[in-house]
mmCIF file of C-alpha atoms in Angstrom:
data_model
loop_
_atom_site.group_PDB
_atom_site.id
_atom_site.type_symbol
_atom_site.label_atom_id
_atom_site.label_comp_id
_atom_site.label_asym_id
_atom_site.label_seq_id
_atom_site.Cartn_x
_atom_site.Cartn_y
_atom_site.Cartn_z
ATOM 1 C CA MET A 22 -52.753 7.085 -52.793
ATOM 2 C CA GLN A 23 -55.732 6.125 -54.551
ATOM 3 C CA LEU A 24 -55.355 2.650 -56.264
ATOM 4 C CA TRP A 25 -57.108 0.215 -58.396
ATOM 5 C CA PHE A 26 -56.395 -2.993 -57.801
ATOM 6 C CA ALA A 27 -56.420 -6.219 -60.066
ATOM 7 C CA VAL A 28 -55.745 -9.864 -58.883
ATOM 8 C CA ALA A 29 -55.293 -12.166 -62.050
ATOM 9 C CA ILE A 30 -55.169 -15.728 -60.514
ATOM 10 C CA THR A 31 -53.475 -17.939 -63.681
ATOM 11 C CA SER A 32 -54.548 -21.063 -61.941
ATOM 12 C CA SER A 33 -57.024 -22.626 -59.890
ATOM 13 C CA LEU A 34 -57.395 -21.349 -56.003
ATOM 14 C CA THR A 35 -56.054 -25.069 -54.762
ATOM 15 C CA SER A 36 -52.947 -24.430 -56.616
ATOM 16 C CA HIS A 37 -49.779 -23.055 -55.403
ATOM 17 C CA TRP A 38 -49.655 -19.495 -54.096
ATOM 18 C CA SER A 39 -47.084 -18.731 -56.639
ATOM 19 C CA HIS A 40 -49.480 -18.528 -59.266
ATOM 20 C CA PHE A 41 -50.841 -15.598 -58.022
ATOM 21 C CA GLN A 42 -50.269 -12.452 -60.257
ATOM 22 C CA VAL A 43 -51.402 -9.128 -58.755
ATOM 23 C CA PHE A 44 -51.412 -5.990 -60.779
ATOM 24 C CA ILE A 45 -51.673 -2.450 -58.877
ATOM 25 C CA SER A 46 -52.905 0.249 -61.445
ATOM 26 C CA THR A 47 -52.266 4.000 -59.696
ATOM 27 C CA ARG A 48 -53.056 7.356 -61.437
ATOM 28 C CA HIS A 49 -50.576 9.069 -59.573
ATOM 29 C CA GLY A 50 -48.252 7.125 -58.041
ATOM 30 C CA SER A 51 -47.511 7.442 -53.868
ATOM 31 C CA TRP A 52 -44.340 7.377 -51.410
ATOM 32 C CA VAL A 53 -44.175 3.967 -49.475
ATOM 33 C CA MET A 54 -42.749 4.197 -45.926
ATOM 34 C CA SER A 55 -41.525 1.235 -43.737
ATOM 35 C CA ARG A 56 -43.259 1.166 -40.219
ATOM 36 C CA ILE A 57 -39.765 0.716 -38.843
ATOM 37 C CA SER A 58 -37.959 4.231 -38.834
ATOM 38 C CA GLU A 59 -34.552 5.011 -37.356
ATOM 39 C CA ASP A 60 -33.047 2.738 -34.579
ATOM 40 C CA GLY A 61 -36.193 0.350 -35.154
ATOM 41 C CA TYR A 62 -38.699 2.953 -33.712
ATOM 42 C CA PRO A 63 -42.031 3.295 -34.962
ATOM 43 C CA TRP A 64 -42.059 5.628 -37.857
ATOM 44 C CA ASP A 65 -44.356 8.254 -36.445
ATOM 45 C CA MET A 66 -42.280 8.185 -33.488
ATOM 46 C CA VAL A 67 -39.425 9.629 -35.218
ATOM 47 C CA PHE A 68 -41.173 11.849 -37.770
ATOM 48 C CA HIS A 69 -43.746 13.600 -35.624
ATOM 49 C CA SER A 70 -41.886 15.972 -33.381
ATOM 50 C CA ARG A 71 -41.884 19.593 -32.776
ATOM 51 C CA PHE A 72 -38.088 19.958 -33.800
ATOM 52 C CA ARG A 73 -38.776 18.432 -37.508
ATOM 53 C CA SER A 74 -42.389 20.088 -37.935
ATOM 54 C CA MET A 75 -39.928 23.309 -36.939
ATOM 55 C CA LEU A 76 -37.751 22.681 -40.037
ATOM 56 C CA ARG A 77 -40.625 21.596 -42.210
ATOM 57 C CA ASN A 78 -42.161 25.195 -41.660
ATOM 58 C CA VAL A 79 -39.151 27.472 -41.556
ATOM 59 C CA LEU A 80 -36.934 25.738 -44.428
ATOM 60 C CA PRO A 81 -37.356 27.195 -47.807
ATOM 61 C CA GLN A 82 -39.654 25.507 -50.147
ATOM 62 C CA THR A 83 -36.783 24.450 -52.347
ATOM 63 C CA ILE A 84 -34.973 22.888 -49.679
ATOM 64 C CA ARG A 85 -37.775 21.148 -48.175
ATOM 65 C CA LYS A 86 -38.929 19.428 -51.035
ATOM 66 C CA TRP A 87 -35.409 18.239 -51.625
ATOM 67 C CA ILE A 88 -34.787 16.973 -48.042
ATOM 68 C CA MET A 89 -38.481 15.267 -48.294
ATOM 69 C CA GLU A 90 -37.542 13.422 -51.312
ATOM 70 C CA GLN A 91 -34.488 12.009 -50.059
ATOM 71 C CA GLN A 92 -36.123 10.805 -46.951
ATOM 72 C CA MET A 93 -38.787 9.233 -48.741
ATOM 73 C CA ASP A 94 -36.253 7.474 -51.207
ATOM 74 C CA ARG A 95 -33.845 6.266 -48.347
ATOM 75 C CA TRP A 96 -35.814 2.853 -48.162
ATOM 76 C CA PHE A 97 -35.818 2.103 -52.000
ATOM 77 C CA ASN A 98 -35.715 4.225 -55.011
ATOM 78 C CA HIS A 99 -39.395 4.852 -56.022
ATOM 79 C CA GLU A 100 -38.602 5.619 -59.578
ATOM 80 C CA ASN A 101 -37.123 2.259 -60.183
ATOM 81 C CA TYR A 102 -40.393 0.343 -58.914
ATOM 82 C CA GLY A 103 -42.703 2.356 -60.592
ATOM 83 C CA LEU A 104 -44.087 4.288 -57.452
ATOM 84 C CA GLU A 105 -42.769 8.167 -57.536
ATOM 85 C CA PRO A 106 -45.640 10.302 -57.234
ATOM 86 C CA GLN A 107 -46.749 12.374 -60.232
ATOM 87 C CA ASN A 108 -46.835 15.515 -57.814
ATOM 88 C CA LYS A 109 -43.808 14.297 -55.643
ATOM 89 C CA TYR A 110 -43.205 17.825 -53.730
ATOM 90 C CA LEU A 111 -46.737 18.133 -52.336
ATOM 91 C CA MET A 112 -46.827 16.931 -48.743
ATOM 92 C CA LYS A 113 -49.505 13.740 -48.762
ATOM 93 C CA GLU A 114 -50.160 10.920 -46.660
ATOM 94 C CA PRO A 115 -47.740 8.368 -47.337
ATOM 95 C CA VAL A 116 -48.487 4.617 -47.856
ATOM 96 C CA LEU A 117 -47.675 2.564 -44.998
ATOM 97 C CA ASN A 118 -46.505 -1.260 -46.084
ATOM 98 C CA ASP A 119 -43.334 -3.147 -45.312
ATOM 99 C CA ASP A 120 -44.301 -5.659 -47.771
ATOM 100 C CA LEU A 121 -44.961 -3.731 -51.246
ATOM 101 C CA PRO A 122 -41.482 -3.375 -52.496
ATOM 102 C CA SER A 123 -40.130 -6.853 -51.388
ATOM 103 C CA ARG A 124 -43.272 -8.165 -53.589
ATOM 104 C CA ILE A 125 -42.407 -6.065 -56.420
ATOM 105 C CA LEU A 126 -38.899 -6.992 -56.334
ATOM 106 C CA TYR A 127 -39.885 -10.488 -57.099
ATOM 107 C CA GLY A 128 -42.579 -10.153 -59.229
ATOM 108 C CA THR A 129 -45.807 -11.220 -57.319
ATOM 109 C CA ILE A 130 -46.695 -7.477 -57.745
ATOM 110 C CA LYS A 131 -46.419 -5.286 -61.011
ATOM 111 C CA VAL A 132 -47.306 -1.827 -60.853
ATOM 112 C CA LYS A 133 -49.508 -0.548 -64.026
ATOM 113 C CA PRO A 134 -50.298 2.933 -64.895
ATOM 114 C CA ARG A 135 -53.876 4.229 -65.085
ATOM 115 C CA VAL A 136 -56.855 1.479 -66.520
ATOM 116 C CA LYS A 137 -57.925 2.710 -69.860
ATOM 117 C CA GLU A 138 -60.585 0.290 -70.565
ATOM 118 C CA LEU A 139 -61.906 -3.236 -68.986
ATOM 119 C CA THR A 140 -63.217 -6.361 -70.776
ATOM 120 C CA GLU A 141 -64.583 -9.345 -69.521
ATOM 121 C CA THR A 142 -61.547 -10.994 -68.760
ATOM 122 C CA SER A 143 -59.048 -8.403 -69.109
ATOM 123 C CA ALA A 144 -57.512 -4.986 -68.595
ATOM 124 C CA ILE A 145 -55.917 -2.487 -70.902
ATOM 125 C CA PHE A 146 -53.621 0.237 -69.515
ATOM 126 C CA GLU A 147 -52.883 3.459 -70.545
ATOM 127 C CA ASP A 148 -49.602 2.582 -72.088
ATOM 128 C CA GLY A 149 -51.056 0.369 -74.531
ATOM 129 C CA THR A 150 -50.195 -2.969 -72.386
ATOM 130 C CA VAL A 151 -53.056 -5.509 -72.007
ATOM 131 C CA GLU A 152 -53.461 -8.113 -68.849
ATOM 132 C CA GLU A 153 -55.245 -11.026 -69.784
ATOM 133 C CA GLY A 154 -57.191 -13.847 -67.479
ATOM 134 C CA ILE A 155 -58.130 -11.168 -64.411
ATOM 135 C CA ASP A 156 -60.384 -12.932 -62.325
ATOM 136 C CA VAL A 157 -60.967 -10.483 -59.449
ATOM 137 C CA ILE A 158 -60.913 -6.756 -59.483
ATOM 138 C CA VAL A 159 -60.872 -4.681 -56.374
ATOM 139 C CA PHE A 160 -61.747 -0.873 -56.766
ATOM 140 C CA ALA A 161 -59.956 1.572 -53.972
ATOM 141 C CA THR A 162 -61.264 4.831 -55.162
ATOM 142 C CA GLY A 163 -61.954 6.594 -52.179
ATOM 143 C CA TYR A 164 -65.202 7.561 -50.286
ATOM 144 C CA THR A 165 -66.977 10.643 -49.977
ATOM 145 C CA PHE A 166 -68.991 12.291 -46.776
ATOM 146 C CA SER A 167 -72.398 13.748 -46.329
ATOM 147 C CA PHE A 168 -74.412 14.869 -43.723
ATOM 148 C CA PRO A 169 -78.097 13.890 -45.226
ATOM 149 C CA PHE A 170 -79.584 14.295 -41.515
ATOM 150 C CA LEU A 171 -78.182 17.825 -41.235
ATOM 151 C CA GLU A 172 -79.668 21.128 -43.097
ATOM 152 C CA ASP A 173 -77.413 22.786 -45.595
ATOM 153 C CA SER A 174 -77.381 25.829 -43.493
ATOM 154 C CA LEU A 175 -75.883 23.908 -40.779
ATOM 155 C CA VAL A 176 -73.262 21.510 -42.560
ATOM 156 C CA LYS A 177 -73.078 21.455 -46.393
ATOM 157 C CA VAL A 178 -70.939 19.604 -48.365
ATOM 158 C CA GLU A 179 -69.323 21.160 -51.812
ATOM 159 C CA ASP A 180 -66.658 19.797 -53.908
ATOM 160 C CA LYS A 181 -65.895 17.354 -51.072
ATOM 161 C CA MET A 182 -65.116 20.227 -48.692
ATOM 162 C CA VAL A 183 -67.278 21.477 -45.649
ATOM 163 C CA SER A 184 -66.485 25.018 -44.198
ATOM 164 C CA LEU A 185 -65.526 24.475 -40.653
ATOM 165 C CA TYR A 186 -63.761 26.341 -38.577
ATOM 166 C CA LYS A 187 -60.627 24.656 -37.550
ATOM 167 C CA TYR A 188 -62.187 21.426 -39.126
ATOM 168 C CA MET A 189 -65.055 21.455 -36.422
ATOM 169 C CA PHE A 190 -67.494 24.487 -36.041
ATOM 170 C CA PRO A 191 -70.057 26.012 -38.433
ATOM 171 C CA PRO A 192 -69.343 29.352 -38.629
ATOM 172 C CA HIS A 193 -72.824 30.940 -38.806
ATOM 173 C CA LEU A 194 -74.431 29.160 -35.872
ATOM 174 C CA GLU A 195 -76.128 31.855 -33.697
ATOM 175 C CA LYS A 196 -75.070 29.569 -30.675
ATOM 176 C CA SER A 197 -72.054 27.135 -30.771
ATOM 177 C CA THR A 198 -73.533 24.034 -30.016
ATOM 178 C CA LEU A 199 -72.679 21.835 -32.900
ATOM 179 C CA ALA A 200 -69.141 20.336 -33.777
ATOM 180 C CA CYS A 201 -67.692 17.555 -35.880
ATOM 181 C CA ILE A 202 -65.138 15.313 -34.535
ATOM 182 C CA GLY A 203 -63.052 13.328 -36.620
ATOM 183 C CA LEU A 204 -63.648 15.232 -39.970
ATOM 184 C CA ILE A 205 -60.167 15.567 -40.774
ATOM 185 C CA GLN A 206 -57.139 13.615 -42.218
ATOM 186 C CA PRO A 207 -53.910 14.513 -40.359
ATOM 187 C CA LEU A 208 -50.409 13.188 -41.051
ATOM 188 C CA GLY A 209 -50.164 11.354 -37.697
ATOM 189 C CA SER A 210 -52.768 9.233 -35.572
ATOM 190 C CA ILE A 211 -56.428 10.064 -35.739
ATOM 191 C CA PHE A 212 -56.809 9.327 -32.141
ATOM 192 C CA PRO A 213 -54.788 12.028 -30.112
ATOM 193 C CA THR A 214 -56.401 14.812 -32.644
ATOM 194 C CA VAL A 215 -59.991 13.926 -31.982
ATOM 195 C CA GLU A 216 -59.080 13.521 -28.460
ATOM 196 C CA LEU A 217 -58.076 17.422 -28.580
ATOM 197 C CA GLN A 218 -61.201 18.002 -30.994
ATOM 198 C CA ALA A 219 -63.556 16.494 -28.407
ATOM 199 C CA ARG A 220 -61.957 18.531 -25.043
ATOM 200 C CA TRP A 221 -62.118 21.742 -26.904
ATOM 201 C CA ALA A 222 -65.721 21.294 -28.263
ATOM 202 C CA THR A 223 -66.709 20.273 -24.650
ATOM 203 C CA ARG A 224 -65.449 23.039 -23.274
ATOM 204 C CA VAL A 225 -67.347 25.422 -25.856
ATOM 205 C CA PHE A 226 -70.453 23.836 -25.146
ATOM 206 C CA LYS A 227 -70.217 24.409 -21.212
ATOM 207 C CA GLY A 228 -69.325 28.219 -22.044
ATOM 208 C CA LEU A 229 -65.638 27.805 -20.536
ATOM 209 C CA CYS A 230 -64.283 28.746 -24.337
ATOM 210 C CA THR A 231 -65.607 31.360 -26.540
ATOM 211 C CA LEU A 232 -65.453 31.168 -30.608
ATOM 212 C CA PRO A 233 -64.694 34.187 -32.504
ATOM 213 C CA SER A 234 -67.207 36.047 -34.855
ATOM 214 C CA GLY A 235 -68.473 34.260 -37.797
ATOM 215 C CA SER A 236 -66.374 36.635 -40.154
ATOM 216 C CA THR A 237 -63.214 35.852 -38.075
ATOM 217 C CA MET A 238 -63.887 31.984 -38.685
ATOM 218 C CA MET A 239 -64.816 32.482 -42.145
ATOM 219 C CA ALA A 240 -61.515 34.191 -42.635
ATOM 220 C CA ASP A 241 -59.688 31.551 -41.142
ATOM 221 C CA ILE A 242 -61.406 28.829 -43.143
ATOM 222 C CA ILE A 243 -60.342 30.498 -46.392
ATOM 223 C CA LYS A 244 -56.736 31.234 -45.138
ATOM 224 C CA ARG A 245 -56.599 27.631 -43.895
ATOM 225 C CA ASN A 246 -57.637 26.225 -47.121
ATOM 226 C CA GLU A 247 -55.280 28.194 -49.317
ATOM 227 C CA LYS A 248 -52.402 27.060 -47.286
ATOM 228 C CA ARG A 249 -54.007 23.391 -47.646
ATOM 229 C CA ILE A 250 -53.518 23.659 -51.272
ATOM 230 C CA ASP A 251 -50.072 25.080 -51.293
ATOM 231 C CA LEU A 252 -48.818 22.124 -49.258
ATOM 232 C CA PHE A 253 -51.223 18.994 -50.131
ATOM 233 C CA GLY A 254 -52.403 20.126 -53.783
ATOM 234 C CA LYS A 255 -55.931 20.796 -55.256
ATOM 235 C CA SER A 256 -56.757 16.874 -55.017
ATOM 236 C CA LEU A 257 -60.328 16.073 -53.788
ATOM 237 C CA SER A 258 -58.821 13.105 -51.892
ATOM 238 C CA GLN A 259 -56.443 15.777 -49.799
ATOM 239 C CA THR A 260 -59.486 18.264 -48.875
ATOM 240 C CA LEU A 261 -59.221 17.286 -45.263
ATOM 241 C CA GLN A 262 -55.325 16.920 -44.938
ATOM 242 C CA THR A 263 -53.626 19.006 -42.521
ATOM 243 C CA ASN A 264 -50.478 18.752 -40.273
ATOM 244 C CA TYR A 265 -50.333 16.883 -37.602
ATOM 245 C CA VAL A 266 -48.069 18.399 -34.825
ATOM 246 C CA ASP A 267 -49.231 21.993 -35.744
ATOM 247 C CA TYR A 268 -52.872 21.203 -35.432
ATOM 248 C CA LEU A 269 -52.287 19.659 -32.190
ATOM 249 C CA ASP A 270 -50.465 22.179 -30.629
ATOM 250 C CA GLU A 271 -53.411 24.923 -32.062
ATOM 251 C CA LEU A 272 -55.992 22.927 -30.819
ATOM 252 C CA ALA A 273 -54.551 22.383 -27.328
ATOM 253 C CA LEU A 274 -53.744 26.410 -27.208
ATOM 254 C CA GLU A 275 -57.282 26.925 -27.347
ATOM 255 C CA ILE A 276 -58.041 24.955 -23.813
ATOM 256 C CA GLY A 277 -54.822 25.939 -22.238
ATOM 257 C CA ALA A 278 -53.136 22.592 -22.497
ATOM 258 C CA LYS A 279 -50.257 23.541 -24.383
ATOM 259 C CA PRO A 280 -46.733 23.133 -22.994
ATOM 260 C CA ASP A 281 -44.517 26.153 -22.582
ATOM 261 C CA LEU A 282 -41.151 24.955 -23.949
ATOM 262 C CA LEU A 283 -39.233 28.067 -22.656
ATOM 263 C CA SER A 284 -40.543 27.696 -19.452
ATOM 264 C CA LEU A 285 -39.667 24.173 -18.991
ATOM 265 C CA LEU A 286 -36.332 24.691 -20.455
ATOM 266 C CA LEU A 287 -35.372 26.532 -17.440
ATOM 267 C CA LYS A 288 -37.577 24.409 -14.906
ATOM 268 C CA ASP A 289 -36.843 21.017 -16.101
ATOM 269 C CA PRO A 290 -34.748 20.859 -19.308
ATOM 270 C CA LYS A 291 -34.672 17.238 -19.527
ATOM 271 C CA LEU A 292 -38.456 17.338 -20.058
ATOM 272 C CA ALA A 293 -38.247 20.422 -22.195
ATOM 273 C CA VAL A 294 -35.839 18.466 -24.487
ATOM 274 C CA LYS A 295 -37.980 15.541 -24.806
ATOM 275 C CA LEU A 296 -41.076 17.429 -25.631
ATOM 276 C CA TYR A 297 -39.107 19.211 -28.689
ATOM 277 C CA PHE A 298 -37.056 16.407 -30.328
ATOM 278 C CA GLY A 299 -39.440 13.414 -28.932
ATOM 279 C CA PRO A 300 -42.784 12.325 -30.538
ATOM 280 C CA CYS A 301 -45.402 14.454 -30.073
ATOM 281 C CA ASN A 302 -48.364 12.713 -28.304
ATOM 282 C CA SER A 303 -51.136 13.002 -26.210
ATOM 283 C CA TYR A 304 -49.121 12.655 -22.910
ATOM 284 C CA GLN A 305 -47.909 16.294 -23.700
ATOM 285 C CA TYR A 306 -51.315 17.807 -23.507
ATOM 286 C CA ARG A 307 -51.951 16.548 -20.276
ATOM 287 C CA LEU A 308 -48.803 18.411 -18.651
ATOM 288 C CA ILE A 309 -50.849 21.630 -17.958
ATOM 289 C CA GLY A 310 -54.584 23.098 -18.251
ATOM 290 C CA PRO A 311 -57.820 21.101 -17.671
ATOM 291 C CA GLY A 312 -57.706 17.439 -17.714
ATOM 292 C CA GLN A 313 -53.988 17.487 -16.506
ATOM 293 C CA TRP A 314 -52.465 14.530 -15.176
ATOM 294 C CA LYS A 315 -49.816 13.495 -12.574
ATOM 295 C CA GLY A 316 -48.423 10.815 -14.552
ATOM 296 C CA ALA A 317 -47.871 12.489 -17.791
ATOM 297 C CA ARG A 318 -44.178 13.683 -17.111
ATOM 298 C CA SER A 319 -43.145 10.240 -16.272
ATOM 299 C CA ALA A 320 -45.131 8.621 -19.145
ATOM 300 C CA ILE A 321 -42.966 11.229 -21.669
ATOM 301 C CA LEU A 322 -39.827 10.322 -20.398
ATOM 302 C CA THR A 323 -40.082 6.567 -20.375
ATOM 303 C CA GLN A 324 -42.201 6.085 -23.680
ATOM 304 C CA LYS A 325 -39.148 4.443 -25.314
ATOM 305 C CA GLN A 326 -38.415 2.266 -22.869
ATOM 306 C CA ARG A 327 -42.143 0.943 -22.723
ATOM 307 C CA ILE A 328 -41.984 0.720 -26.748
ATOM 308 C CA LEU A 329 -38.461 -1.307 -26.370
ATOM 309 C CA LYS A 330 -39.371 -3.628 -23.548
ATOM 310 C CA PRO A 331 -41.212 -6.466 -25.749
ATOM 311 C CA LEU A 332 -38.902 -6.546 -27.842
ATOM 312 C CA LYS A 333 -35.804 -6.955 -25.668
ATOM 313 C CA THR A 334 -36.355 -11.005 -24.967
ATOM 314 C CA ARG A 335 -32.607 -10.957 -25.353
ATOM 315 C CA ALA A 336 -30.775 -8.254 -23.547
ATOM 316 C CA PRO A 337 -27.191 -7.512 -25.157
ATOM 317 C CA LYS A 338 -24.303 -6.300 -22.744
ATOM 318 C CA ALA A 339 -24.879 -2.783 -22.175
ATOM 319 C CA SER A 340 -22.449 -0.353 -24.218
ATOM 320 C CA SER A 341 -20.616 2.162 -22.160
ATOM 321 C CA ASP A 342 -20.529 4.711 -25.144
ATOM 322 C CA PHE A 343 -21.245 8.178 -24.295
ATOM 323 C CA PRO A 344 -24.801 9.279 -26.048
ATOM 324 C CA ILE A 345 -23.745 11.758 -28.577
ATOM 325 C CA SER A 346 -27.123 11.815 -30.395
ATOM 326 C CA PHE A 347 -28.091 13.486 -26.527
ATOM 327 C CA LEU A 348 -25.364 16.211 -26.929
ATOM 328 C CA LEU A 349 -26.333 16.944 -30.329
ATOM 329 C CA LYS A 350 -29.966 17.538 -29.430
ATOM 330 C CA ILE A 351 -28.993 19.733 -26.664
ATOM 331 C CA LEU A 352 -26.908 21.749 -29.023
ATOM 332 C CA GLY A 353 -29.438 22.056 -31.379
ATOM 333 C CA LEU A 354 -31.861 23.177 -28.580
ATOM 334 C CA LEU A 355 -29.723 25.735 -27.512
ATOM 335 C CA ALA A 356 -29.472 26.818 -31.045
ATOM 336 C CA ILE A 357 -32.754 27.227 -31.453
ATOM 337 C CA VAL A 358 -33.015 29.371 -28.314
ATOM 338 C CA VAL A 359 -30.375 31.549 -29.677
ATOM 339 C CA ALA A 360 -32.377 32.061 -32.807
ATOM 340 C CA PHE A 361 -35.532 32.777 -31.385
ATOM 341 C CA PHE A 362 -33.635 35.467 -28.967
ATOM 342 C CA PHE A 363 -32.365 37.031 -31.741
ATOM 343 C CA GLN A 364 -35.597 37.119 -33.607
ATOM 344 C CA LEU A 365 -37.093 39.110 -30.910
ATOM 345 C CA GLN A 366 -34.318 41.941 -31.003
ATOM 346 C CA TRP A 367 -34.912 41.884 -34.950
ATOM 347 C CA PHE A 368 -38.600 42.722 -34.582
#
């Protein structure tokens, strides 16, 4: 979220920290999430899976919006804290902060509406309230991007947008010798994203992968932008926003590195379940295709153990309960396979 921060220090810097008062002014609000998610795992391990991505894609918009709101309010009610987003049903990147809700709760941070006017030592907000004695103001208004070292005929920025095929390739070049890497804002980690972008770009440069015609690329750019507006809105801060898992799979498909889940379900069901219900990460795109890594399967199956190992400085007695969650995942995967075959028969 785009924030305007104002820090009001009511006493000297050598005084006790409790004298500090921070105001956060936000125009539209934002969802705030903890880095810690279900069972204490990092939130992206839980949120970014093929199963959850599939649900977000196939569920009706009304149901998807309701589920998203319920999930975002599980930790705390955003409306009660003055943080509920104005366009709360749009898919936007949340703020990851474990401390913000607690600091709002005990008063060291106060959430304010948009700033209307600034004086020498005070801030006047749109609701008419005035905060005096402001000592420090930090503007967090986002950033702009440009390519002054390139001609407009190659890459041109208009309304904070660049017409690039799959956020990478200029569509009107005679030869595919230029690609933009990292000019994207995925709802997930940037590093697996740019890795796949780089793998695709190098294969295009070598002539191992071929781009479609300029008109086909332009049609894709227009269609992709329409979908982006539908999901993320028209805000200029969302012009580079894209779904994480869908985009990774899209890039991997271009270089032949996307795993075949149906084939794996027959050959290696344990791995197939991990790929579908587990976190979507770079290991999955090293199972097949160029750049294949023999250790990818083992890395995928042991990822959770490696995350938990540094946390288990005390080892409690192991439980002998049957893992019901694993059984539910198996049943869910079977239901998806059945639905897939029914869909084939329908068409």
